[in-house]
Tab-separated table of C-alpha atoms in Angstrom:
chain	number	residue	atom	x	y	z
A	1	MET	CA	156.695	174.318	-170.293
A	2	ASN	CA	156.155	178.004	-170.851
A	3	LEU	CA	153.113	178.757	-173.040
A	4	ARG	CA	154.406	182.238	-173.856
A	5	VAL	CA	157.548	180.766	-175.431
A	6	ILE	CA	155.538	178.185	-177.381
A	7	LYS	CA	153.198	180.919	-178.640
A	8	ALA	CA	156.166	183.057	-179.780
A	9	LEU	CA	157.704	180.121	-181.666
A	10	ILE	CA	154.392	179.218	-183.307
A	11	LEU	CA	154.022	182.828	-184.438
A	12	LYS	CA	157.553	182.732	-185.853
A	13	TYR	CA	156.932	179.534	-187.830
A	14	ILE	CA	153.542	180.644	-189.106
A	15	LEU	CA	155.055	183.933	-190.333
A	16	ILE	CA	157.960	182.102	-191.984
A	17	TRP	CA	155.663	179.598	-193.702
A	18	SER	CA	153.236	182.252	-194.848
A	19	ARG	CA	156.022	184.358	-196.391
A	20	THR	CA	157.870	181.595	-198.243
A	21	SER	CA	156.551	180.496	-201.616
A	22	PHE	CA	158.000	176.984	-201.275
A	23	ARG	CA	156.305	176.549	-197.930
A	24	ILE	CA	152.983	177.824	-199.274
A	25	MET	CA	153.317	175.312	-202.130
A	26	ASP	CA	153.868	172.574	-199.540
A	27	ILE	CA	150.402	173.264	-198.188
A	28	PHE	CA	148.394	174.372	-201.191
A	29	PHE	CA	150.119	173.077	-204.315
A	30	TRP	CA	151.665	169.633	-203.867
A	31	PRO	CA	148.791	168.045	-201.906
A	32	VAL	CA	146.334	169.367	-204.522
A	33	ILE	CA	148.455	167.997	-207.359
A	34	ASP	CA	148.552	164.642	-205.542
A	35	LEU	CA	144.792	164.626	-205.307
A	36	LEU	CA	144.284	165.659	-208.922
A	37	VAL	CA	146.694	163.100	-210.364
A	38	TRP	CA	145.468	160.169	-208.280
A	39	GLY	CA	141.848	161.205	-208.635
A	40	PHE	CA	141.991	161.347	-212.412
A	41	VAL	CA	143.988	158.113	-212.576
A	42	THR	CA	141.188	156.363	-210.692
A	43	VAL	CA	138.525	157.992	-212.863
A	44	TYR	CA	140.390	156.645	-215.884
A	45	MET	CA	140.638	153.199	-214.305
A	46	LEU	CA	136.894	153.222	-213.747
A	47	LYS	CA	136.325	154.072	-217.395
A	48	VAL	CA	138.536	151.311	-218.770
A	49	GLY	CA	136.747	148.778	-216.582
A	50	ASN	CA	137.685	145.973	-214.200
A	51	VAL	CA	137.767	148.387	-211.283
A	52	VAL	CA	135.276	148.412	-208.451
A	53	PRO	CA	133.756	151.871	-207.896
A	54	SER	CA	134.794	151.880	-204.239
A	55	LEU	CA	138.418	151.975	-205.367
A	56	ILE	CA	138.136	155.601	-206.416
A	57	THR	CA	136.690	156.482	-203.009
A	58	PHE	CA	139.452	154.656	-201.258
A	59	LEU	CA	142.296	156.152	-203.281
A	60	ILE	CA	141.011	159.679	-202.770
A	61	ALA	CA	140.603	159.133	-199.032
A	62	ALA	CA	144.085	157.577	-198.945
A	63	ILE	CA	145.622	160.621	-200.632
A	64	ILE	CA	143.949	162.953	-198.122
A	65	PHE	CA	145.114	160.883	-195.148
A	66	TRP	CA	148.603	160.343	-196.483
A	67	ASN	CA	149.077	164.109	-196.689
A	68	ILE	CA	148.257	164.405	-192.995
A	69	LEU	CA	151.156	162.139	-192.083
A	70	TYR	CA	153.493	163.757	-194.572
A	71	ARG	CA	152.655	167.317	-193.489
A	72	SER	CA	152.985	166.688	-189.761
A	73	GLN	CA	156.337	164.910	-190.250
A	74	GLN	CA	157.697	167.561	-192.562
A	75	VAL	CA	156.766	170.557	-190.485
A	76	VAL	CA	158.744	169.300	-187.494
A	77	CYS	CA	162.018	168.881	-189.368
A	78	VAL	CA	161.635	171.655	-191.953
A	79	SER	CA	160.934	174.176	-189.154
A	80	PHE	CA	164.271	173.144	-187.641
A	81	LEU	CA	165.950	173.354	-191.049
A	82	ASP	CA	164.503	176.833	-191.578
A	83	ASP	CA	166.365	177.957	-188.447
A	84	VAL	CA	169.536	176.309	-189.782
A	85	TRP	CA	169.214	177.829	-193.259
A	86	SER	CA	168.471	181.318	-191.928
A	87	ARG	CA	171.417	180.961	-189.495
A	88	ASN	CA	169.101	181.603	-186.594
A	89	LEU	CA	169.649	178.302	-184.805
A	90	LEU	CA	172.104	179.654	-182.230
A	91	ASN	CA	169.817	182.587	-181.483
A	92	ILE	CA	167.099	180.068	-180.728
A	93	PHE	CA	169.120	177.679	-178.596
A	94	ALA	CA	170.945	180.493	-176.819
A	95	SER	CA	167.539	181.791	-175.700
A	96	PRO	CA	165.566	180.545	-172.683
A	97	ILE	CA	163.735	177.940	-174.753
A	98	ARG	CA	163.383	174.377	-173.502
A	99	THR	CA	163.760	171.678	-176.136
A	100	SER	CA	160.262	170.493	-175.181
A	101	GLU	CA	158.861	173.961	-175.951
A	102	TYR	CA	160.641	174.027	-179.292
A	103	VAL	CA	159.310	170.584	-180.235
A	104	THR	CA	155.779	171.381	-179.006
A	105	ALA	CA	155.669	174.522	-181.157
A	106	THR	CA	156.630	172.564	-184.277
A	107	TYR	CA	154.023	169.905	-183.377
A	108	ILE	CA	151.283	172.523	-183.147
A	109	VAL	CA	152.303	174.112	-186.438
A	110	GLY	CA	152.215	170.589	-187.934
A	111	LEU	CA	148.705	170.122	-186.562
A	112	ILE	CA	147.537	173.441	-188.030
A	113	GLN	CA	148.947	172.624	-191.453
A	114	SER	CA	147.537	169.100	-191.438
A	115	VAL	CA	144.064	170.459	-190.657
A	116	ILE	CA	144.376	173.036	-193.461
A	117	VAL	CA	145.498	170.372	-195.941
A	118	MET	CA	142.759	167.959	-194.874
A	119	CYS	CA	140.043	170.621	-195.220
A	120	LEU	CA	141.370	171.821	-198.576
A	121	LEU	CA	141.584	168.333	-200.045
A	122	GLY	CA	138.236	167.370	-198.534
A	123	VAL	CA	136.500	170.301	-200.258
A	124	LEU	CA	138.263	169.610	-203.586
A	125	ALA	CA	137.445	165.903	-203.428
A	126	TYR	CA	133.783	166.762	-202.878
A	127	PHE	CA	133.550	169.043	-205.906
A	128	LEU	CA	135.830	167.092	-208.255
A	129	TYR	CA	135.059	163.487	-207.425
A	130	SER	CA	131.812	163.712	-205.405
A	131	PHE	CA	133.634	162.200	-202.469
A	132	ASN	CA	132.157	163.419	-199.191
A	133	PHE	CA	134.878	163.274	-196.588
A	134	LEU	CA	132.334	163.933	-193.846
A	135	ILE	CA	130.761	160.481	-194.282
A	136	LEU	CA	133.754	159.172	-192.348
A	137	GLY	CA	132.451	160.996	-189.262
A	138	ILE	CA	134.229	160.608	-185.930
A	139	GLY	CA	136.267	157.719	-187.380
A	140	ALA	CA	138.118	160.252	-189.542
A	141	ALA	CA	139.170	162.125	-186.404
A	142	LEU	CA	140.540	158.942	-184.836
A	143	LEU	CA	142.522	158.069	-187.960
A	144	PHE	CA	143.687	161.689	-188.271
A	145	VAL	CA	145.059	161.717	-184.721
A	146	ASN	CA	147.005	158.512	-185.331
A	147	LEU	CA	148.586	159.808	-188.517
A	148	LEU	CA	149.415	163.082	-186.802
A	149	LEU	CA	151.141	161.237	-183.947
A	150	MET	CA	153.147	159.104	-186.349
A	151	GLY	CA	154.123	162.190	-188.368
A	152	TRP	CA	155.296	163.919	-185.205
A	153	ALA	CA	157.305	160.899	-184.148
A	154	LEU	CA	158.971	160.546	-187.555
A	155	GLY	CA	159.613	164.295	-187.646
A	156	LEU	CA	161.408	164.170	-184.319
A	157	PHE	CA	163.420	161.130	-185.406
A	158	THR	CA	164.439	162.887	-188.637
A	159	THR	CA	165.397	166.091	-186.810
A	160	GLY	CA	167.575	164.068	-184.422
A	161	PHE	CA	169.379	162.523	-187.371
A	162	ILE	CA	169.856	165.882	-189.054
A	163	LEU	CA	171.241	167.343	-185.809
A	164	ARG	CA	173.713	164.537	-185.417
A	165	TRP	CA	174.761	164.041	-189.023
A	166	GLY	CA	174.364	167.560	-190.370
A	167	PRO	CA	173.602	168.658	-193.953
A	168	PRO	CA	174.093	165.185	-195.514
A	169	ALA	CA	171.058	163.995	-193.549
A	170	GLU	CA	168.803	166.881	-194.609
A	171	GLY	CA	167.306	164.811	-197.445
A	172	LEU	CA	165.720	162.560	-194.813
A	173	ALA	CA	163.210	165.318	-194.086
A	174	TRP	CA	161.584	164.549	-197.429
A	175	ALA	CA	162.616	160.922	-197.873
A	176	LEU	CA	161.596	159.263	-194.608
A	177	PRO	CA	157.817	159.269	-195.134
A	178	PHE	CA	158.340	157.688	-198.554
A	179	LEU	CA	160.483	154.979	-196.980
A	180	VAL	CA	157.501	153.886	-194.870
A	181	GLN	CA	154.863	154.520	-197.552
A	182	PRO	CA	155.315	151.188	-199.420
A	183	ILE	CA	154.709	149.223	-196.233
A	184	SER	CA	151.934	151.482	-194.907
A	185	ALA	CA	149.241	149.968	-197.152
A	186	VAL	CA	148.327	153.450	-198.364
A	187	PHE	CA	147.194	152.468	-201.868
A	188	TYR	CA	146.922	148.687	-201.569
A	189	PRO	CA	146.260	146.179	-198.776
A	190	VAL	CA	149.025	144.586	-196.754
A	191	SER	CA	148.107	141.225	-198.310
A	192	VAL	CA	149.634	142.448	-201.583
A	193	LEU	CA	153.082	142.668	-199.985
A	194	PRO	CA	155.472	139.678	-200.055
A	195	ALA	CA	154.895	137.345	-197.120
A	196	TRP	CA	158.208	138.236	-195.466
A	197	LEU	CA	157.410	141.959	-195.566
A	198	GLN	CA	153.945	141.722	-194.079
A	199	PRO	CA	155.054	141.350	-190.423
A	200	VAL	CA	157.240	144.432	-190.916
A	201	ALA	CA	154.260	146.331	-192.299
A	202	TRP	CA	152.195	145.451	-189.230
A	203	CYS	CA	154.807	147.146	-187.048
A	204	VAL	CA	154.017	150.531	-188.619
A	205	PRO	CA	151.119	152.537	-187.101
A	206	SER	CA	150.023	153.985	-190.439
A	207	THR	CA	149.414	150.466	-191.783
A	208	TYR	CA	146.588	150.045	-189.254
A	209	VAL	CA	145.202	153.436	-190.167
A	210	PHE	CA	145.045	152.695	-193.898
A	211	GLU	CA	143.828	149.134	-193.432
A	212	GLY	CA	141.185	150.485	-191.063
A	213	LEU	CA	140.236	153.174	-193.576
A	214	ARG	CA	139.924	150.608	-196.347
A	215	GLN	CA	137.664	148.412	-194.245
A	216	TYR	CA	135.677	151.453	-193.079
A	217	LEU	CA	134.950	152.570	-196.654
A	218	ALA	CA	134.132	149.026	-197.794
A	219	GLN	CA	131.918	147.957	-194.904
A	220	GLY	CA	130.685	151.257	-193.492
A	221	HIS	CA	132.038	150.790	-189.971
A	222	LEU	CA	135.428	151.347	-188.414
A	223	ASP	CA	136.968	148.416	-186.574
A	224	ILE	CA	138.244	150.085	-183.422
A	225	THR	CA	141.003	147.450	-183.112
A	226	TYR	CA	142.833	149.169	-185.978
A	227	VAL	CA	142.646	152.494	-184.155
A	228	GLN	CA	143.791	150.958	-180.887
A	229	MET	CA	146.729	149.130	-182.456
A	230	ALA	CA	147.807	152.249	-184.327
A	231	PHE	CA	147.584	154.262	-181.121
A	232	LEU	CA	149.602	151.755	-179.071
A	233	LEU	CA	152.298	151.639	-181.737
A	234	ASN	CA	152.273	155.421	-181.928
A	235	VAL	CA	152.890	155.690	-178.188
A	236	ALA	CA	155.865	153.340	-178.619
A	237	TYR	CA	157.077	155.319	-181.647
A	238	MET	CA	156.779	158.627	-179.767
A	239	VAL	CA	158.789	157.278	-176.855
A	240	VAL	CA	161.504	155.687	-179.025
A	241	CYS	CA	161.758	158.668	-181.393
A	242	GLY	CA	161.809	161.058	-178.430
A	243	LEU	CA	164.696	159.094	-176.904
A	244	VAL	CA	166.530	158.996	-180.230
A	245	PHE	CA	166.094	162.760	-180.616
A	246	HIS	CA	167.246	163.408	-177.030
A	247	PHE	CA	170.285	161.174	-177.528
A	248	PHE	CA	171.294	162.858	-180.806
A	249	PHE	CA	170.606	166.341	-179.380
A	250	GLU	CA	172.949	165.659	-176.467
A	251	GLU	CA	175.487	164.126	-178.839
A	252	ALA	CA	175.279	167.263	-180.999
A	253	ARG	CA	175.988	169.347	-177.897
A	254	LYS	CA	178.895	167.125	-176.847
A	255	LEU	CA	180.446	167.053	-180.293
A	256	GLY	CA	179.860	170.781	-180.834
A	257	TYR	CA	177.597	170.085	-183.832
A	258	LEU	CA	174.731	172.166	-182.489
A	259	ALA	CA	176.955	175.275	-182.404
A	260	LYS	CA	178.734	174.331	-185.629
A	261	PHE	CA	175.540	173.506	-187.504
A	262	GLY	CA	174.043	176.825	-186.496
A	263	SER	CA	177.085	178.911	-187.446
B	1	MET	CA	175.580	187.960	-152.405
B	2	THR	CA	178.590	187.145	-154.554
B	3	ASP	CA	179.826	189.819	-156.912
B	4	LYS	CA	180.863	187.206	-159.448
B	5	VAL	CA	178.612	186.854	-162.450
B	6	ILE	CA	180.589	184.079	-164.123
B	7	GLU	CA	182.897	181.563	-162.509
B	8	VAL	CA	184.716	179.162	-164.806
B	9	LYS	CA	186.947	176.477	-163.304
B	10	ASN	CA	189.242	174.138	-165.214
B	11	LEU	CA	186.995	174.210	-168.255
B	12	SER	CA	188.121	171.934	-171.048
B	13	LYS	CA	186.677	170.873	-174.343
B	14	ALA	CA	188.166	168.299	-176.633
B	15	PHE	CA	186.818	167.383	-180.050
B	16	GLY	CA	188.373	163.988	-180.595
B	17	GLU	CA	192.155	164.439	-180.568
B	18	ARG	CA	191.956	168.236	-180.724
B	19	THR	CA	191.735	170.200	-177.494
B	20	ALA	CA	189.875	173.435	-178.175
B	21	VAL	CA	189.773	174.696	-174.579
B	22	ASP	CA	192.353	173.496	-172.093
B	23	GLY	CA	191.772	174.036	-168.377
B	24	LEU	CA	190.323	177.521	-168.687
B	25	SER	CA	189.647	179.310	-165.380
B	26	PHE	CA	188.432	182.847	-164.982
B	27	ASP	CA	185.664	184.869	-163.434
B	28	THR	CA	183.882	188.101	-164.196
B	29	ARG	CA	182.538	190.588	-161.726
B	30	ARG	CA	179.278	192.466	-161.989
B	31	GLY	CA	179.554	195.401	-164.376
B	32	GLU	CA	182.827	194.286	-165.893
B	33	ILE	CA	183.498	194.259	-169.652
B	34	LEU	CA	185.798	191.370	-170.354
B	35	GLY	CA	187.535	191.047	-173.691
B	36	LEU	CA	188.310	187.559	-174.917
B	37	LEU	CA	191.089	187.779	-177.481
B	38	GLY	CA	193.032	185.295	-179.482
B	39	ALA	CA	193.824	184.156	-182.982
B	40	ASN	CA	191.408	181.964	-184.909
B	41	GLY	CA	191.178	178.588	-183.217
B	42	ALA	CA	192.330	179.938	-179.837
B	43	GLY	CA	189.167	178.621	-178.175
B	44	LYS	CA	187.185	181.866	-177.718
B	45	THR	CA	184.069	180.829	-179.613
B	46	THR	CA	184.040	177.333	-178.102
B	47	SER	CA	184.285	178.911	-174.654
B	48	MET	CA	181.406	181.221	-175.504
B	49	HIS	CA	179.315	178.317	-176.778
B	50	MET	CA	179.920	176.498	-173.496
B	51	LEU	CA	178.870	179.605	-171.552
B	52	LEU	CA	175.647	179.618	-173.596
B	53	GLY	CA	175.010	175.921	-172.991
B	54	LEU	CA	175.275	175.167	-176.720
B	55	THR	CA	178.282	172.910	-176.296
B	56	THR	CA	178.805	170.503	-173.396
B	57	PRO	CA	182.220	170.811	-171.698
B	58	THR	CA	184.454	167.747	-171.552
B	59	SER	CA	185.322	168.706	-167.975
B	60	GLY	CA	185.257	171.651	-165.642
B	61	LEU	CA	182.598	173.859	-164.118
B	62	ILE	CA	180.669	176.891	-165.281
B	63	GLN	CA	178.627	178.900	-162.833
B	64	ILE	CA	176.615	181.898	-164.009
B	65	PHE	CA	174.680	184.009	-161.513
B	66	GLY	CA	175.735	181.373	-158.959
B	67	LYS	CA	174.003	178.578	-160.880
B	68	ALA	CA	175.541	175.713	-162.789
B	69	MET	CA	175.422	175.778	-166.569
B	70	PRO	CA	173.986	173.777	-168.316
B	71	ALA	CA	171.945	172.310	-165.454
B	72	HIS	CA	170.097	175.637	-164.997
B	73	ARG	CA	170.311	176.631	-168.660
B	74	VAL	CA	166.865	178.193	-169.094
B	75	GLU	CA	166.979	180.126	-165.792
B	76	ILE	CA	170.405	181.510	-166.646
B	77	LEU	CA	169.615	182.328	-170.264
B	78	GLN	CA	166.557	184.316	-169.150
B	79	LYS	CA	168.944	186.867	-167.605
B	80	MET	CA	171.579	186.920	-170.311
B	81	ASN	CA	171.708	187.392	-174.062
B	82	PHE	CA	173.961	186.919	-177.010
B	83	ALA	CA	174.787	188.594	-180.307
B	84	SER	CA	177.044	187.383	-183.033
B	85	ALA	CA	177.923	189.010	-186.308
B	86	TYR	CA	177.599	185.541	-187.832
B	87	GLN	CA	174.046	184.834	-186.727
B	88	PHE	CA	171.001	186.233	-188.466
B	89	LEU	CA	167.317	186.544	-187.791
B	90	PRO	CA	164.811	184.929	-190.206
B	91	TYR	CA	165.219	186.845	-193.453
B	92	ASN	CA	161.580	186.850	-194.546
B	93	LEU	CA	160.237	188.397	-191.367
B	94	ARG	CA	160.051	192.144	-190.851
B	95	VAL	CA	162.557	193.744	-188.495
B	96	TRP	CA	159.953	194.482	-185.804
B	97	GLU	CA	158.407	191.014	-186.145
B	98	ASN	CA	161.744	189.355	-185.428
B	99	LEU	CA	162.262	191.563	-182.399
B	100	TYR	CA	158.676	191.039	-181.233
B	101	ILE	CA	159.125	187.251	-181.326
B	102	PHE	CA	162.276	187.368	-179.206
B	103	ALA	CA	160.689	189.938	-176.875
B	104	GLU	CA	157.857	187.430	-176.373
B	105	ILE	CA	160.320	184.601	-175.763
B	106	TYR	CA	162.072	186.649	-173.084
B	107	GLY	CA	158.781	187.860	-171.612
B	108	VAL	CA	159.614	191.540	-172.154
B	109	LYS	CA	156.984	193.890	-170.768
B	110	ASN	CA	155.898	196.770	-172.998
B	111	LYS	CA	157.442	195.185	-176.049
B	112	ARG	CA	156.581	197.874	-178.573
B	113	LYS	CA	158.237	200.597	-176.471
B	114	LYS	CA	161.379	198.499	-175.902
B	115	ILE	CA	161.663	197.623	-179.576
B	116	ASP	CA	161.245	201.265	-180.650
B	117	GLU	CA	163.807	202.380	-178.104
B	118	LEU	CA	166.436	199.867	-179.269
B	119	LEU	CA	165.805	200.524	-182.942
B	120	GLY	CA	166.334	204.201	-182.174
B	121	ILE	CA	169.603	203.592	-180.325
B	122	PHE	CA	171.018	201.600	-183.226
B	123	GLU	CA	169.599	203.910	-185.891
B	124	LEU	CA	167.283	201.310	-187.392
B	125	SER	CA	163.911	202.944	-186.701
B	126	HIS	CA	163.333	203.709	-190.370
B	127	LEU	CA	163.793	200.018	-191.202
B	128	SER	CA	161.280	198.711	-188.685
B	129	ASN	CA	158.845	197.528	-191.381
B	130	HIS	CA	161.506	196.271	-193.779
B	131	THR	CA	162.084	192.618	-194.433
B	132	THR	CA	165.158	191.486	-192.490
B	133	GLY	CA	166.712	189.811	-195.535
B	134	ARG	CA	166.867	193.156	-197.306
B	135	LEU	CA	169.059	194.765	-194.648
B	136	SER	CA	172.765	195.291	-195.289
B	137	SER	CA	175.156	193.155	-193.237
B	138	GLY	CA	175.938	196.139	-191.023
B	139	GLU	CA	172.231	196.717	-190.392
B	140	GLN	CA	171.750	193.018	-189.606
B	141	THR	CA	174.625	193.172	-187.111
B	142	ARG	CA	172.926	196.119	-185.387
B	143	LEU	CA	169.613	194.275	-185.461
B	144	ASN	CA	171.321	191.369	-183.679
B	145	LEU	CA	172.432	193.806	-180.997
B	146	CYS	CA	168.849	195.049	-180.639
B	147	LYS	CA	167.750	191.431	-180.163
B	148	ALA	CA	170.497	190.914	-177.601
B	149	LEU	CA	169.401	193.894	-175.527
B	150	LEU	CA	165.639	193.225	-175.564
B	151	ASN	CA	165.580	191.618	-172.106
B	152	ASP	CA	167.907	194.154	-170.447
B	153	PRO	CA	170.412	191.358	-169.906
B	154	GLU	CA	172.541	191.258	-166.779
B	155	LEU	CA	175.121	189.416	-168.835
B	156	LEU	CA	175.726	190.028	-172.516
B	157	LEU	CA	177.933	187.836	-174.695
B	158	LEU	CA	179.135	189.460	-177.886
B	159	ASP	CA	180.867	187.568	-180.647
B	160	GLU	CA	182.606	190.118	-182.858
B	161	PRO	CA	179.901	192.752	-182.451
B	162	THR	CA	181.421	195.228	-184.906
B	163	ALA	CA	182.506	192.814	-187.629
B	164	SER	CA	181.049	193.925	-190.982
B	165	LEU	CA	180.459	197.475	-189.734
B	166	ASP	CA	182.129	200.454	-191.358
B	167	PRO	CA	184.352	202.548	-189.011
B	168	ASP	CA	181.661	205.200	-188.533
B	169	ILE	CA	178.903	202.751	-187.550
B	170	ALA	CA	181.352	200.638	-185.538
B	171	ASP	CA	182.233	203.727	-183.515
B	172	LYS	CA	178.541	204.519	-182.979
B	173	VAL	CA	177.882	200.926	-181.865
B	174	ARG	CA	180.814	201.017	-179.396
B	175	LYS	CA	179.555	204.287	-177.976
B	176	ALA	CA	175.998	202.938	-177.719
B	177	LEU	CA	177.235	199.813	-175.953
B	178	ALA	CA	179.417	201.874	-173.615
B	179	GLN	CA	176.436	204.144	-172.805
B	180	LEU	CA	174.120	201.166	-172.178
B	181	HIS	CA	176.752	199.562	-169.997
B	182	LYS	CA	177.068	202.772	-168.017
B	183	GLU	CA	173.306	203.033	-167.572
B	184	THR	CA	172.559	199.421	-166.747
B	185	GLY	CA	175.793	198.125	-165.219
B	186	MET	CA	175.486	194.893	-167.186
B	187	THR	CA	178.413	192.529	-167.489
B	188	ILE	CA	179.736	192.021	-171.007
B	189	ILE	CA	182.024	189.417	-172.528
B	190	ASN	CA	183.280	190.525	-175.856
B	191	THR	CA	185.254	188.453	-178.320
B	192	SER	CA	186.666	190.536	-181.113
B	193	HIS	CA	189.444	190.845	-183.607
B	194	ASN	CA	188.911	194.567	-183.627
B	195	MET	CA	191.490	195.907	-181.213
B	196	ILE	CA	189.824	199.349	-181.092
B	197	ASP	CA	186.691	197.642	-179.746
B	198	VAL	CA	188.686	195.867	-177.108
B	199	HIS	CA	190.775	198.866	-176.091
B	200	GLU	CA	187.808	201.229	-175.871
B	201	LEU	CA	185.266	198.897	-174.309
B	202	CYS	CA	186.985	196.297	-172.182
B	203	SER	CA	188.072	196.854	-168.597
B	204	ARG	CA	189.952	193.541	-168.576
B	205	ILE	CA	191.339	191.329	-171.325
B	206	LEU	CA	192.057	187.594	-171.500
B	207	PHE	CA	194.391	186.579	-174.302
B	208	MET	CA	193.824	182.988	-175.330
B	209	GLN	CA	196.069	180.653	-177.264
B	210	HIS	CA	195.558	176.923	-177.869
B	211	GLY	CA	192.623	176.955	-175.478
B	212	LYS	CA	194.541	178.513	-172.576
B	213	ILE	CA	194.778	181.996	-171.108
B	214	ILE	CA	198.259	183.272	-171.742
B	215	ALA	CA	197.855	186.895	-170.713
B	216	GLU	CA	195.437	188.723	-168.514
B	217	GLY	CA	194.930	192.317	-167.366
B	218	SER	CA	193.710	195.689	-168.453
B	219	ALA	CA	194.709	196.920	-171.925
B	220	ASP	CA	197.364	199.172	-170.394
B	221	GLU	CA	198.761	196.385	-168.210
B	222	ILE	CA	199.039	194.070	-171.205
B	223	LEU	CA	200.697	196.738	-173.347
B	224	GLN	CA	203.201	197.322	-170.550
B	225	LYS	CA	203.910	193.587	-170.097
B	226	TYR	CA	204.618	193.127	-173.776
B	227	GLY	CA	206.342	196.483	-174.217
B	228	SER	CA	204.011	197.254	-177.115
B	229	GLU	CA	202.324	200.422	-178.315
B	230	THR	CA	199.069	198.793	-179.436
B	231	LEU	CA	197.006	195.695	-178.685
B	232	GLU	CA	197.328	194.768	-182.320
B	233	GLU	CA	201.107	194.446	-181.869
B	234	VAL	CA	200.532	192.259	-178.826
B	235	PHE	CA	198.046	190.163	-180.791
B	236	ILE	CA	200.539	189.632	-183.614
B	237	THR	CA	203.365	188.884	-181.199
B	238	ILE	CA	201.299	186.263	-179.419
B	239	ALA	CA	199.961	184.743	-182.631
B	240	ARG	CA	203.444	184.418	-184.163
B	241	ASN	CA	205.351	183.441	-181.046
B	242	PRO	CA	203.457	180.786	-179.158
B	243	VAL	CA	203.702	181.359	-175.420
B	244	SER	CA	203.382	178.479	-173.036
B	245	GLN	CA	203.451	180.414	-169.765
B	246	LYS	CA	200.809	182.805	-168.595
B	247	VAL	CA	202.044	186.413	-168.496
């Protein structure tokens, strides 16, 4: 991999994101709205009673962590879509850029955005809800890495689908994270799910992250088994999604979709 | 060292039942400007996409600089470039930013100087700090040419380089390309529907129809073969009277 090429692509995506109002809203507006709505909902629930105080802590932490997964997934496929929409895709793939360099650049931009979102929401949560994100310590970093990896994997999977199936599949860029959200135990434990759905939920890395987070906030220590399981599943997801992307990318080349999609 | 920059042998591409390119064979020599002509759907763009490694051939071989495409895609693309009137650079980036990014991708030394030089050649210097999306289509076409010349390519693929340009600018672009070709000796493949482009720029022409080459030679040779006054007449004759044999 050529670092110069990766650096150039990162610069391109950062400039595009920083100059597009919709993209700026993706980082600064929607995650903040998420935090405000869910935060005030939990404050209200506390006021009307029957809610344990730790719930507010958990829901706020869940919102912050969910945005990490969502951001890292979205950046990978929306960066690709930006090249499609600006009709720049052929310029990119007719340049000496390896697919791995292209993907790595989108991963790094995803990482940068996830860190920005996490810091922003962390600061807001502290001032609005007295939730100190830093109490999570090193555990937060382990959970963050796992959500980032899953976001990258899903982003690659989505991009592969969009490459192969074209504009009708573009909606997946926004929809896919919400397809896994109900079984990721983001806002409620896996035990709430129907019995038949629980084994499916345990096949998703983010489920371990959010279950681990819940236990961490309730008991004050992070069970490393959750982190390990999430990581192992993430490795499997990265491999499978990488293969799916490679297969669809080659299919798009064979069927002429890469050239057609970019024209 | 071989003088051939491109060698294409029995290249075919089928999309399902439809054959877009059918057993295409040709080569280009160093410094040559080859015109690829043909009606819409003749297979020119598909051939170009295969030369760029964007589309995988169904069968056949492509060798560029003596290396197989797409197996050595990155190595080959480092020494070539491409401009199309139908491709654009990100609209919300400034003109110089777009060129800087591609200069970085190609590893151009002294980027600023190269960018200024190309913007000057294509009369875009005054737009250097403008947002790309605010350029006219003719200015964007010239910006694409700047991008395509950033790495001093040994091989340049042009897809309708003067489409959307007014006759004055089109003439300037042709002259600039001819001058750059003279100075650098680069090889150019040019697909165009503008017969003036082809006549003025190309040293050899391949006429394509239904994915095959049906006529080949210099502009004068082709005019003589078809007994026509202009390439446009030849184009129309070929388009309206399908030819099965190569002339």
